[in-house]
PDB file of C-alpha atoms and ligand atoms in Angstrom:
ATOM      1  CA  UNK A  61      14.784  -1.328  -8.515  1.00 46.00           C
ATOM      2  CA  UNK A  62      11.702  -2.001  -7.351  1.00 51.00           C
ATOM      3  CA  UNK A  63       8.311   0.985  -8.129  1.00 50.00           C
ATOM      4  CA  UNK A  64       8.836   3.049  -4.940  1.00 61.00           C
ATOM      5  CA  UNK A  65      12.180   2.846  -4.243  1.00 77.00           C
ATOM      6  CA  UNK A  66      13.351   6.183  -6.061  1.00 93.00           C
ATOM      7  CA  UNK A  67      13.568   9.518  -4.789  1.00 97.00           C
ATOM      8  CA  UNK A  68      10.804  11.715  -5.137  1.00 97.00           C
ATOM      9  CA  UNK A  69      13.458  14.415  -5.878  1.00 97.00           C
ATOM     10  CA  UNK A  70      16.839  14.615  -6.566  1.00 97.00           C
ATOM     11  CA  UNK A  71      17.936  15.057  -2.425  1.00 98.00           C
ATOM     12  CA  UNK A  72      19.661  17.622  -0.954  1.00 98.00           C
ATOM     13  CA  UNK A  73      23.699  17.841  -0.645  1.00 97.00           C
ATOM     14  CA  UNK A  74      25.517  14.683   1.711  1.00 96.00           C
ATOM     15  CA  UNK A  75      22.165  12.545   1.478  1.00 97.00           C
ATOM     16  CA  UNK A  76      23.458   9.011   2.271  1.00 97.00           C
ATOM     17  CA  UNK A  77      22.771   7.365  -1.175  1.00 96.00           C
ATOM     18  CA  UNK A  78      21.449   4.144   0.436  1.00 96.00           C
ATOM     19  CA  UNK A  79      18.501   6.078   1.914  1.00 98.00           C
ATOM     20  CA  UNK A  80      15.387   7.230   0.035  1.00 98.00           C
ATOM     21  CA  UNK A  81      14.699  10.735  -0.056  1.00 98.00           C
ATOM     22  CA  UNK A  82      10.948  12.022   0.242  1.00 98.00           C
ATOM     23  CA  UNK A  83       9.050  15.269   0.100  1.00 98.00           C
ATOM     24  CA  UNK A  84       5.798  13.667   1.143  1.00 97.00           C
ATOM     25  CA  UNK A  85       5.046  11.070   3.451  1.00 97.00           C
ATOM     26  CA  UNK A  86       4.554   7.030   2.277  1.00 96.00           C
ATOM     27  CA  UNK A  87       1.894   5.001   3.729  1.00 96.00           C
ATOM     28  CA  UNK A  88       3.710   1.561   4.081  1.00 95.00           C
ATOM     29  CA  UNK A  89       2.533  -1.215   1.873  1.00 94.00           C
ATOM     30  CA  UNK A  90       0.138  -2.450   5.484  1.00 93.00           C
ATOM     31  CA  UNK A  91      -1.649   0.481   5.870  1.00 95.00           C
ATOM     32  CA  UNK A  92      -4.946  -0.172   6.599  1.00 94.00           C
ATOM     33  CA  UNK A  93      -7.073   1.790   4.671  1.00 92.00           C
ATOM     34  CA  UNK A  94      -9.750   2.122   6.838  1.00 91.00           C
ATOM     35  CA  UNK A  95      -7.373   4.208   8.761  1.00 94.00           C
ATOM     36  CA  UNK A  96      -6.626   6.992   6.441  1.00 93.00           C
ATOM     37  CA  UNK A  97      -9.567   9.181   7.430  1.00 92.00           C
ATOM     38  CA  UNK A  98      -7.856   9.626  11.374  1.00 94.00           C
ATOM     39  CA  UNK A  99      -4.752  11.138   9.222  1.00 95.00           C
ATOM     40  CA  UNK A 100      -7.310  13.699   7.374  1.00 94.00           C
ATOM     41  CA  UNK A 101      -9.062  16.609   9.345  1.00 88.00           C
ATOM     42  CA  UNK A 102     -12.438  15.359  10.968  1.00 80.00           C
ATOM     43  CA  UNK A 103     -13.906  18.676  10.712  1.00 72.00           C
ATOM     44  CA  UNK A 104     -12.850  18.867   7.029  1.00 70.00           C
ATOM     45  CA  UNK A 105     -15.440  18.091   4.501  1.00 73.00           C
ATOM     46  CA  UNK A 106     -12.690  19.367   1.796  1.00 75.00           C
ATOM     47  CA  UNK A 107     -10.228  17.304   2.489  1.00 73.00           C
ATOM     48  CA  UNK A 108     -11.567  13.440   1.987  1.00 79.00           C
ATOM     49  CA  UNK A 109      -8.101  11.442   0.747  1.00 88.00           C
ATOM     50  CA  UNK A 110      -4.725  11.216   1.682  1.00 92.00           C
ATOM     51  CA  UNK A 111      -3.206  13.334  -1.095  1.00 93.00           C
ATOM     52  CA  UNK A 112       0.470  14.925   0.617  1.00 96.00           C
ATOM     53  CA  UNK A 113       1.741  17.882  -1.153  1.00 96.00           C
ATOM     54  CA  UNK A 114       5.456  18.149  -1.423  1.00 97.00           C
ATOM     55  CA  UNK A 115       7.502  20.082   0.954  1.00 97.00           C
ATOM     56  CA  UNK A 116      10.974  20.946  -0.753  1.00 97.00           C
ATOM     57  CA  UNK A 117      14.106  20.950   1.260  1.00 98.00           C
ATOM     58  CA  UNK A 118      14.409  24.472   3.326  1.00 97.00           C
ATOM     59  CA  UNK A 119      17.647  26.165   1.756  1.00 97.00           C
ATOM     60  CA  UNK A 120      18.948  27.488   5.160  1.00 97.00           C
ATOM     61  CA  UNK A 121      18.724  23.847   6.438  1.00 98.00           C
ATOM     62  CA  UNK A 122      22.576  21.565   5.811  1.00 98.00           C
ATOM     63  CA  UNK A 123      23.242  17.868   6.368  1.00 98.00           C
ATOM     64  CA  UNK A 124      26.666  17.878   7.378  1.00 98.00           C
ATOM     65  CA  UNK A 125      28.911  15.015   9.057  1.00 97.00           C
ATOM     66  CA  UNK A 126      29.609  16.291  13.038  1.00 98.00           C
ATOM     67  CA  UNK A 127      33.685  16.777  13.216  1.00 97.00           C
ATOM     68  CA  UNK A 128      33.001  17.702  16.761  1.00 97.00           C
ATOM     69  CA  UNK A 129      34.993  14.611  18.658  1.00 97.00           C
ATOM     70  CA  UNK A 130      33.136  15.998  21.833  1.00 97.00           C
ATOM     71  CA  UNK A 131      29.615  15.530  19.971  1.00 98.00           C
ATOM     72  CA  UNK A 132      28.401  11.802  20.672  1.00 98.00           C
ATOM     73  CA  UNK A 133      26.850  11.779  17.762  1.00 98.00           C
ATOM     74  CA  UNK A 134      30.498  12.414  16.315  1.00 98.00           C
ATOM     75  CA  UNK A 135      31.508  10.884  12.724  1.00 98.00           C
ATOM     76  CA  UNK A 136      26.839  10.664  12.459  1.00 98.00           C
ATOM     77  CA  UNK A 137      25.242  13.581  10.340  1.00 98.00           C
ATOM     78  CA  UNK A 138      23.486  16.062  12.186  1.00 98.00           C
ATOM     79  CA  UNK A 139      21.475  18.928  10.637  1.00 98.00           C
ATOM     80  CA  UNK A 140      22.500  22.447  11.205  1.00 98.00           C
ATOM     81  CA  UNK A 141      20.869  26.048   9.883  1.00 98.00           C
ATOM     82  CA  UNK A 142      22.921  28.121   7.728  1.00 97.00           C
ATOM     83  CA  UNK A 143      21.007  31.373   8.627  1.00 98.00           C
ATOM     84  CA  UNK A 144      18.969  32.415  11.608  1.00 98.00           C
ATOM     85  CA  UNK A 145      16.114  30.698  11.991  1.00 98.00           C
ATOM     86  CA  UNK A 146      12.987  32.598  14.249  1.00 98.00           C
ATOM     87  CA  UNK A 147      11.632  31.818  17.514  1.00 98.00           C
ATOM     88  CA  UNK A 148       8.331  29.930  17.423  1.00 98.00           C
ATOM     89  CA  UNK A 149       9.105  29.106  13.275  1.00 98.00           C
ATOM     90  CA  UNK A 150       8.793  25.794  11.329  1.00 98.00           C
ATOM     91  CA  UNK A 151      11.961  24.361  10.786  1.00 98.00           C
ATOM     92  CA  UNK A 152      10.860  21.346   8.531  1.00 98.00           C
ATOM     93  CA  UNK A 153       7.962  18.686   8.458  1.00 98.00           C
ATOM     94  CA  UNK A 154       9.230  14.703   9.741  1.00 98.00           C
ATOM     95  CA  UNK A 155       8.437  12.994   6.772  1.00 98.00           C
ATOM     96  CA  UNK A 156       9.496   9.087   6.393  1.00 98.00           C
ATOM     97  CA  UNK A 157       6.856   5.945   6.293  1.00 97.00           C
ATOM     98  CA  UNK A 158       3.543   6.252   7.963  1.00 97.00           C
ATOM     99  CA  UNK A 159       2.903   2.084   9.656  1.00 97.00           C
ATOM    100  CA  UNK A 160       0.371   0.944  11.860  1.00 96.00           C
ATOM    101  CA  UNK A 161       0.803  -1.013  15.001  1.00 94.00           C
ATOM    102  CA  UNK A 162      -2.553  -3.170  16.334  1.00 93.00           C
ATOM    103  CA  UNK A 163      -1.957  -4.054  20.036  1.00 91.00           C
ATOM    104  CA  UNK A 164      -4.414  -6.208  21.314  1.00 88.00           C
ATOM    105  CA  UNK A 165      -6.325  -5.196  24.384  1.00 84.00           C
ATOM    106  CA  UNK A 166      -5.269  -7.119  27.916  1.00 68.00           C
ATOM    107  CA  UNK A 167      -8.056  -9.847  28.295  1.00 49.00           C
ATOM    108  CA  UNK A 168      -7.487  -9.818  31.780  1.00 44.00           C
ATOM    109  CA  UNK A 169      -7.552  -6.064  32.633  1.00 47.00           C
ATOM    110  CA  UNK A 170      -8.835  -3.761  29.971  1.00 43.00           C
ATOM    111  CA  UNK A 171      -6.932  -0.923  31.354  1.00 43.00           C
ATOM    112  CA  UNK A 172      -3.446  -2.253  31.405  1.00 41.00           C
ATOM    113  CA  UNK A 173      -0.626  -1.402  29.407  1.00 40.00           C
ATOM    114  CA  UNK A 174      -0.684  -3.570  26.198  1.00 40.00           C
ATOM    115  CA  UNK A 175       1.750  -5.187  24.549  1.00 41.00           C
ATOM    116  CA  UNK A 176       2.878  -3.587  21.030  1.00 41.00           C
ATOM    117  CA  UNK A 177       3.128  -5.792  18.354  1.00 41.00           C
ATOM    118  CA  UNK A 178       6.727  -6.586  16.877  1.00 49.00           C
ATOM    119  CA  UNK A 179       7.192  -4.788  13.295  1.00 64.00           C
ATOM    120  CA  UNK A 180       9.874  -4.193  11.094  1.00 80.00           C
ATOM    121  CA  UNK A 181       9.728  -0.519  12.864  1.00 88.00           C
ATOM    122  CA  UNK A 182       9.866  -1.502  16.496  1.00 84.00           C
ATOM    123  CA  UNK A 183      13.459  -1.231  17.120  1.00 89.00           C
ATOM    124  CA  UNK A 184      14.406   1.566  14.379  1.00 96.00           C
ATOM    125  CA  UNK A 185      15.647   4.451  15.712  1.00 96.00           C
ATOM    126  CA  UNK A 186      14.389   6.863  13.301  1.00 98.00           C
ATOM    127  CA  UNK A 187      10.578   6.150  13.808  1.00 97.00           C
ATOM    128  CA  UNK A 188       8.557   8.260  15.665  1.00 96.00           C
ATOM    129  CA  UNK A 189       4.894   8.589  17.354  1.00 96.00           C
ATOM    130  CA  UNK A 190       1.909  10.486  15.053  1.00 97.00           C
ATOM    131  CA  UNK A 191      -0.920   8.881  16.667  1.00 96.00           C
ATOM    132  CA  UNK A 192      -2.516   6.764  19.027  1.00 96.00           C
ATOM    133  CA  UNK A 193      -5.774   5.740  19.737  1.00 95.00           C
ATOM    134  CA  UNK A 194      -7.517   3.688  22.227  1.00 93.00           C
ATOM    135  CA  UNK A 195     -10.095   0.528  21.834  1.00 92.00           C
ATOM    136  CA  UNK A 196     -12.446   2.343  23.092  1.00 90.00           C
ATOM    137  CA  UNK A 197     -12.303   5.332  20.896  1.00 91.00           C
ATOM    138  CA  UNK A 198     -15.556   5.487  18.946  1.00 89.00           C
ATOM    139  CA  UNK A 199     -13.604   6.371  16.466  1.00 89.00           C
ATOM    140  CA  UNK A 200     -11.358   3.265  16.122  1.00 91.00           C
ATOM    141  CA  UNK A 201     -12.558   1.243  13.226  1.00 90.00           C
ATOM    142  CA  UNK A 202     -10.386  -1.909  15.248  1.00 90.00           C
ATOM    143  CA  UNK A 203     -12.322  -0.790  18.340  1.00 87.00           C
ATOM    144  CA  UNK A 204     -13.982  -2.928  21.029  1.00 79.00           C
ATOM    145  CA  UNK A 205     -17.005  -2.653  18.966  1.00 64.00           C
ATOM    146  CA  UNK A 206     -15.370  -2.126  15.280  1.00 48.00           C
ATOM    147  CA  UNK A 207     -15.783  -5.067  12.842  1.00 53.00           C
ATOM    148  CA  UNK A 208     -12.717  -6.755  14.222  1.00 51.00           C
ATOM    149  CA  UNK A 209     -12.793  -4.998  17.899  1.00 55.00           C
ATOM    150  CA  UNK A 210     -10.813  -4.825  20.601  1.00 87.00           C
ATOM    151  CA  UNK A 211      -7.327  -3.043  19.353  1.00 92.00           C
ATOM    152  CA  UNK A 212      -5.164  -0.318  20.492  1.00 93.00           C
ATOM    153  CA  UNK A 213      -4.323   2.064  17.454  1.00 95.00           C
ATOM    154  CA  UNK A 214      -0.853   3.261  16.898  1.00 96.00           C
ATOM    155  CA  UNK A 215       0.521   5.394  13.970  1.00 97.00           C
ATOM    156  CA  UNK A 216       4.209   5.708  13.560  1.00 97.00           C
ATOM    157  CA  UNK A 217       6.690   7.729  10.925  1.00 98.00           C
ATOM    158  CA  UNK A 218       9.747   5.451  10.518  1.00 98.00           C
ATOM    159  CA  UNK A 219      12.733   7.338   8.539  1.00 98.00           C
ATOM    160  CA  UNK A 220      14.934   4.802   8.427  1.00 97.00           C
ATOM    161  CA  UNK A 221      14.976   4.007   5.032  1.00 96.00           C
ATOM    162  CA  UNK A 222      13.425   6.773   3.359  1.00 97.00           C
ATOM    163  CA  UNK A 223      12.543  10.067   4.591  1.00 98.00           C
ATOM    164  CA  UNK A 224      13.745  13.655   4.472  1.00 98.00           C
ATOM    165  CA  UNK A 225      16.598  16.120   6.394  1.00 98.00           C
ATOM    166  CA  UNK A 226      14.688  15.811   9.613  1.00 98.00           C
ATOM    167  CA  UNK A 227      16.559  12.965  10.100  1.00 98.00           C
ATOM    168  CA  UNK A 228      19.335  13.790  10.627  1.00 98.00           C
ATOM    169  CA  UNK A 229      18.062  15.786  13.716  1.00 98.00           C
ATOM    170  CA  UNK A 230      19.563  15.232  16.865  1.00 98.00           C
ATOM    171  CA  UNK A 231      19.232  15.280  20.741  1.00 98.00           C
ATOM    172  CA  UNK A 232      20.431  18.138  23.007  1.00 98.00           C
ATOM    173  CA  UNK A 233      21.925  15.203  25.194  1.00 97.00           C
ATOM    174  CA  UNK A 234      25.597  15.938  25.787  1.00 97.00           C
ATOM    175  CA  UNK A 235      25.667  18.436  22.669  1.00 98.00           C
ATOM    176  CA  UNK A 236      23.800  21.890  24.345  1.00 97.00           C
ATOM    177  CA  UNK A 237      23.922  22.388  27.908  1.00 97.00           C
ATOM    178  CA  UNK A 238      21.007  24.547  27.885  1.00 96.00           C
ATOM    179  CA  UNK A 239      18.598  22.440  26.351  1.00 97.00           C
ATOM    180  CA  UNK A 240      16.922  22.046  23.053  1.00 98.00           C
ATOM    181  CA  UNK A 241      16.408  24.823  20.927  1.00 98.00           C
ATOM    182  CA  UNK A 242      13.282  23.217  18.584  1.00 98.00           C
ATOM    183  CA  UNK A 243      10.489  20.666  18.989  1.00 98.00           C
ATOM    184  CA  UNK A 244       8.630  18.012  18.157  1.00 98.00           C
ATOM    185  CA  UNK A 245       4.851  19.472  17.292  1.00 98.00           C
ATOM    186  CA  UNK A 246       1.670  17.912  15.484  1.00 97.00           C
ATOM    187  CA  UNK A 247       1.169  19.633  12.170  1.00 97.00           C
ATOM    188  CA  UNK A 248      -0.986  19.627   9.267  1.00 96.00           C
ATOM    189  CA  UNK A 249       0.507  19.312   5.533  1.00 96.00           C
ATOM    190  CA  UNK A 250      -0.330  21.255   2.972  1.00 94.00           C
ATOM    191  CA  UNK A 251      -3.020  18.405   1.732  1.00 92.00           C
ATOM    192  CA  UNK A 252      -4.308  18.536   5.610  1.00 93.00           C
ATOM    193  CA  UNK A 253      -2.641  15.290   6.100  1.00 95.00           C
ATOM    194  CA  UNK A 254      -1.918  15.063   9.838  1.00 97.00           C
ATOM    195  CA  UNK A 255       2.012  15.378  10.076  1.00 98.00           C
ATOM    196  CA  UNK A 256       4.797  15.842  12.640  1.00 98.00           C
ATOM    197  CA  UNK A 257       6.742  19.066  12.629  1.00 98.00           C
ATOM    198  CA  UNK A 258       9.962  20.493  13.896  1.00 98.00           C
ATOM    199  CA  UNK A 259       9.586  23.957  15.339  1.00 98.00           C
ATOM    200  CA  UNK A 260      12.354  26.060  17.277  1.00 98.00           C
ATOM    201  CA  UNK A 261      10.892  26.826  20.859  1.00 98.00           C
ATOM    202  CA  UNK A 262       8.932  29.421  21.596  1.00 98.00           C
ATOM    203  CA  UNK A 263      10.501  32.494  23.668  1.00 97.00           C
ATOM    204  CA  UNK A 264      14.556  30.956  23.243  1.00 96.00           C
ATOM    205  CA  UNK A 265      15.444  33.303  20.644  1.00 96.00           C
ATOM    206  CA  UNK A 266      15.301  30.505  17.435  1.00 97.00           C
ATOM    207  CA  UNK A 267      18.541  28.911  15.704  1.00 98.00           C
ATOM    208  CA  UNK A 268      21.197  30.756  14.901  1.00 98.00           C
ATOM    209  CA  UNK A 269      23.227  30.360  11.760  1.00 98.00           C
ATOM    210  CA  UNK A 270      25.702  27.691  12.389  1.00 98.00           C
ATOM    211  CA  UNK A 271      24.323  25.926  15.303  1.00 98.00           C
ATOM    212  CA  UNK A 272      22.588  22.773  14.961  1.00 98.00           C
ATOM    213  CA  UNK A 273      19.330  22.040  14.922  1.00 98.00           C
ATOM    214  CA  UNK A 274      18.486  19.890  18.478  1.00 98.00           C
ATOM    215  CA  UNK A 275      15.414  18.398  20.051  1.00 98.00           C
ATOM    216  CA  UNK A 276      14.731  16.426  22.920  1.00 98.00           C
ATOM    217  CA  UNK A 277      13.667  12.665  21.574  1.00 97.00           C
ATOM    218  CA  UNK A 278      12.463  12.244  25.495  1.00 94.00           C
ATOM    219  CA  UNK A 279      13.238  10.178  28.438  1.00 93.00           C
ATOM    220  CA  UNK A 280      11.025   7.782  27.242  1.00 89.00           C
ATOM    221  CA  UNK A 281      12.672   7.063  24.035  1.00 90.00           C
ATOM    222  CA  UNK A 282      16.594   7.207  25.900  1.00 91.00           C
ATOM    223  CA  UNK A 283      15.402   4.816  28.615  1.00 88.00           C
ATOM    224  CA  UNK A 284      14.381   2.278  25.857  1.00 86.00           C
ATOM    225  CA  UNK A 285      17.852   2.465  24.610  1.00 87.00           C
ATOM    226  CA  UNK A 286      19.511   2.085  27.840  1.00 79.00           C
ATOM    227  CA  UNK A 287      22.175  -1.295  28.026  1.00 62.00           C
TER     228      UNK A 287
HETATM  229  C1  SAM B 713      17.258  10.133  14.322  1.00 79.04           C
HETATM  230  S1  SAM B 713      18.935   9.693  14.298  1.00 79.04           S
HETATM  231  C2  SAM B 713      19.734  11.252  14.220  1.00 79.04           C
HETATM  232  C3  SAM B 713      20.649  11.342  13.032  1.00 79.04           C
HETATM  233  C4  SAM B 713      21.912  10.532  13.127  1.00 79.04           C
HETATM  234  N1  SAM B 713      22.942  11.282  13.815  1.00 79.04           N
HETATM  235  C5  SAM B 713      22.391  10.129  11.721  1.00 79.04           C
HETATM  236  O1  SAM B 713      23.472  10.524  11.277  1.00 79.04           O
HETATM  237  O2  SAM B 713      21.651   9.417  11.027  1.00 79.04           O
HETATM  238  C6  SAM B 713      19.132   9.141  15.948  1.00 79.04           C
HETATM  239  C7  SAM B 713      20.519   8.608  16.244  1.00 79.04           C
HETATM  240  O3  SAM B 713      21.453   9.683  16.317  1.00 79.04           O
HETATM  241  C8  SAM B 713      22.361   9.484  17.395  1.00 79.04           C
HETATM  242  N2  SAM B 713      22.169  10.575  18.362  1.00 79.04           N
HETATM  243  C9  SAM B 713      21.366  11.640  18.213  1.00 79.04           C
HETATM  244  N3  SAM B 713      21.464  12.461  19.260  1.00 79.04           N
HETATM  245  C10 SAM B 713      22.363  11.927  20.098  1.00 79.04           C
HETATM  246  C11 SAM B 713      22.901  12.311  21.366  1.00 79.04           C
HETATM  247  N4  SAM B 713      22.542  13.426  21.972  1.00 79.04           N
HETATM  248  N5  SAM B 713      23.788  11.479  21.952  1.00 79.04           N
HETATM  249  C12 SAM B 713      24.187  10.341  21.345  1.00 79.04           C
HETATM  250  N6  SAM B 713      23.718   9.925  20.146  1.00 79.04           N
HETATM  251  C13 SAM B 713      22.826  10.713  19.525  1.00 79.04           C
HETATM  252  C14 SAM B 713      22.060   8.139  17.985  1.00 79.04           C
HETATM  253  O4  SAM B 713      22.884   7.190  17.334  1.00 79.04           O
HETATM  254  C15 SAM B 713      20.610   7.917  17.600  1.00 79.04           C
HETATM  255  O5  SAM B 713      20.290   6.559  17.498  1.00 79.04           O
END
């Protein structure tokens, strides 16, 4: 096996062996380096490197197969709490690979959608939005004026092949009538890396134990999808 492809930990019970488990984010092997400091805090003069602490696997948190035939996610894994979890609490960090996509600015109209470039994360459906900057950011080291100029900034965490429980979180869609009962929220880790963060809503009473864990992935990422 190649260096990188172990788990950082022995993972927690029903993790698919083919799948590498993680308690801290991976930047992948492209990661420009130049773009580290937009993961760190900009305020911080503490925190100067990309340095992840591990986050262990919550306890109260179960991968289990769904046996529910009315679940369309049935015969997937889903991941469900096996004691009440609060309103307005962190359920568990997203961790998986952090990759960068460079999209070029439109020639022709600056202020036009652009184009994403094609990765080996475009058409996963475990990866997920961190961050995104524009060309004209004065911040964007690829910016209109940077070195190389003139390139949209997006930073993605792709699961697919390694990552942690979050996972296995699914949609509300066609599971919970009511809705979601956590979230999708920007985080900081424990090293002040910027992270993205599960949280059960605020003012809808948490998770119970037993019930799954659900979010909304967004009408954005279900009309990509559609046939
Ligand atoms: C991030 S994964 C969630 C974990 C997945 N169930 C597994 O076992 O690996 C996203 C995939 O789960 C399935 N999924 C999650 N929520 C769903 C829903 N509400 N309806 C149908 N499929 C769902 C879809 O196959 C989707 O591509």
């Amino acid at each position: 096996m190649a260096p990188g492809r172990f788990n950082d930990t022995p993972p927690p019970s029903h993790w698919p062996s083919e799948i590498i488990y993680l308690t801290k984010p991976r930047l992948s092997a492209r990661f420009p380096p130049s773009l580290t400091p937009l993961l760190l805090p900009s305020s911080s003069t503490t925190v100067t490197t990309f340095a992840p602490r591990p986050f262990k696997h919550p306890s109260h948190l179960t991968i289990k197969r769904v046996v529910d035939k009315s679940h369309p996610a049935f015969g997937q894994f889903g991941l469900f709490a096996n004691k009440k979890i609060k309103d307005d609490e962190l359920v568990i960090p997203y961790l998986g690979v952090l990759h960068v996509t460079l999209a070029p600015v439109d020639d022709d109209d600056a202020t036009s959608t652009v184009a994403t470039e094609e990765d080996e994360h475009s058409s996963s459906d475990y990866d997920i939005s961190l961050l995104r900057m524009s060309a004209s950011d004065p911040r964007n080291p690829f910016g209109a004026d940077g070195e190389k100029g003139g390139r949209h900034i997006s930073i993605g965490v792709d699961a697919a092949q390694m990552g942690n429980a979050a996972r296995f979180i699914n949609d509300y869609r066609g599971v919970r009538p009511s809705g979601p009962n956590s979230e999708f929220r920007m985080g900081r880790g424990e090293g002040g890396e910027a992270r993205m963060e599960i949280w059960t809503l605020k003012g809808k009473g948490g998770v119970g134990k037993g019930e799954e864990i659900l979010v909304s992935y967004g009408k954005a990422w279900w009309g990509a999808r559609k046939g």
